[in-house]
Amino acid sequence: MNPKVTIIVPIYNTSLLLPRCLDSLKRQTFSDIEILLIDDGSTDDSQYVCERYCEKDSRFKYWYKQNGGLSSARNFGIQRATGEYISYVDSDDYISENTYEIAYEKASHYGVDLLNFGYTYFDAKENAEKRTSVLPKNQVFDKQVILDLLKKDPLKNKLLWFSCFYLFRTQYVNKNKLFFDESVLLGEDSDYNLRSLLSAEKIYSIDDNLYYYVFNANSLTQHRYKEGLLEKFSSQFKARIKVYKDYGIFEKDYIVEISRNYLEHSLFELIRNEYINHPNKKALDNVKKIRRDPMFVFCCKHYKHSKKCTRNKKILISLFVLKLFYPLHFLLKKIK
């Protein structure tokens, strides 16, 4: 008989943190689960750790594959999932002991395609902060709620962040071919969550903090200088535009909001990346390159600032949109 929940754990060189994650899965009060450990080409002791758990508990299953990235590892797991529902847990995080007891009971009771739950975030100093999504709580709803929220800064309200905070019905995942887009080099969860939310007929969200997301200083996303960041944002942007077209929402309100996301958020991450790490002249040249990228050509054309946009940001964005690079460069040098 197939298990109720398949838990997919992508692993890459996290042997020191892995036992904490796997112990939290092993201790689940809901035991009807399978745990797929997908080793994405680790070169540390991750394999040894995984095999130790597999020997003691038949619910653990281990695969080693050539390194292909997080999306590749998750897709590998999706193709082998036999559970009624699918869940993702990152190997440097862990979960509450009653996560699947609560999540499966709610998801199966209401027959939903997608269940969302809260999480606790631990920062670099191990300070804990409980967080939950902006989705309506304790009621079944459909994608119309998602369509409305996509007009309200989905980046800032974290609607599309982290697939680990959802439980996905496997039949619906397979029916809608919901695999992670391996061409997306940054924020792959956002693309996957967006397509999942727009494909779902019934969605449910609860406040319960069931997942523990831990800041990892060794993560590639935490490196001071991020190589190829423009190309990574561009891959994310192209995927987002494709989703909007595929789901018939390539319309003014959504286009304006996506332009806000990239100009009021992504642009400043790109600028910080340049001005912290490059000499002034090279930083200026790279800002010009950023402005020429098709992503920002599109966003500058459709942009209208949000109500939350600060005065200083408005000035910098206006200079960027109008290609007034030298005054922009002068201000950036003062505030970097």
XYZ file of N, CA, C and O in Angstrom, residues 115-119 130-137 141 146 149 157-161 165-166 197 203-209:
124
model
N -1.951 22.613 0.377
C -2.099 23.098 1.746
C -0.863 23.904 2.109
O 0.265 23.463 1.921
N -1.077 25.101 2.655
C 0.006 25.986 3.084
C 0.023 26.073 4.611
O -1.023 26.073 5.244
N 1.241 26.126 5.191
C 1.337 26.258 6.650
C 2.428 27.262 7.013
O 3.242 27.669 6.187
N 2.454 27.660 8.277
C 3.419 28.646 8.746
C 4.775 28.031 9.042
O 4.963 26.808 8.998
N 5.726 28.898 9.376
C 7.083 28.426 9.665
C 7.754 29.345 10.673
O 7.293 30.468 10.930
N 8.292 33.704 14.221
C 7.210 32.944 13.605
C 6.602 33.745 12.462
O 6.331 34.933 12.613
N 6.407 33.067 11.338
C 5.887 33.737 10.157
C 4.767 32.912 9.526
O 4.753 31.694 9.635
N 3.863 33.587 8.871
C 2.794 32.904 8.152
C 2.497 33.662 6.876
O 2.880 34.835 6.730
N 1.847 33.023 5.937
C 1.570 33.655 4.647
C 0.379 34.603 4.757
O -0.337 34.627 5.767
N 0.145 35.359 3.690
C -0.992 36.277 3.656
C -2.258 35.584 3.164
O -3.303 36.223 3.046
N -2.173 34.296 2.889
C -3.348 33.566 2.402
C -4.431 33.522 3.479
O -4.128 33.466 4.678
N -5.708 33.556 3.094
C -6.783 33.455 4.090
C -6.702 32.129 4.841
O -6.397 31.095 4.242
N -6.968 32.163 6.122
C -6.752 30.995 6.964
C -8.042 30.224 7.252
O -9.117 30.812 7.395
N -10.305 27.918 -0.568
C -10.442 28.974 -1.570
C -9.795 28.526 -2.873
O -9.126 27.481 -2.921
N -5.562 34.063 -5.308
C -4.171 34.199 -5.734
C -4.042 35.309 -6.772
O -3.109 36.128 -6.702
N -4.031 38.572 -4.990
C -2.808 38.799 -4.227
C -1.617 39.113 -5.126
O -0.685 39.814 -4.710
N 5.170 40.003 0.320
C 4.289 39.260 1.217
C 4.620 37.770 1.246
O 3.932 36.986 1.886
N 5.688 37.395 0.536
C 6.236 36.032 0.582
C 5.258 34.969 0.089
O 5.385 33.793 0.397
N 4.257 35.386 -0.694
C 3.290 34.436 -1.235
C 3.976 33.341 -2.040
O 3.581 32.182 -1.996
N 5.033 33.709 -2.770
C 5.644 32.761 -3.697
C 6.960 32.188 -3.185
O 7.632 31.458 -3.902
N 7.341 32.501 -1.962
C 8.610 32.007 -1.439
C 8.467 30.587 -0.915
O 7.457 30.229 -0.309
N 6.903 25.121 2.444
C 5.809 25.468 3.347
C 4.459 25.043 2.781
O 3.412 25.583 3.154
N 4.477 24.062 1.873
C 3.258 23.570 1.234
C 3.233 22.043 1.233
O 4.274 21.384 1.255
N -0.089 27.298 -7.530
C -1.231 28.041 -7.003
C -2.250 28.358 -8.096
O -3.463 28.336 -7.856
N -7.523 25.230 -2.357
C -6.337 25.567 -1.572
C -6.772 25.813 -0.129
O -7.883 26.317 0.120
N -5.897 25.481 0.805
C -6.193 25.689 2.230
C -4.915 26.167 2.923
O -3.821 25.722 2.586
N -5.050 27.072 3.878
C -3.885 27.597 4.584
C -4.150 27.626 6.079
O -5.249 27.973 6.516
N -3.134 27.237 6.856
C -3.256 27.234 8.313
C -2.107 28.043 8.930
O -1.060 28.221 8.323
N -2.318 28.516 10.163
C -1.313 29.326 10.861
C -0.204 28.494 11.489
O 0.868 29.018 11.794
N -0.463 27.226 11.737
C 0.466 26.385 12.490
C 1.887 26.481 11.954
O 2.121 26.302 10.758
N 2.844 26.744 12.853
C 4.251 26.832 12.459
C 4.857 25.436 12.485
O 5.294 24.941 13.526
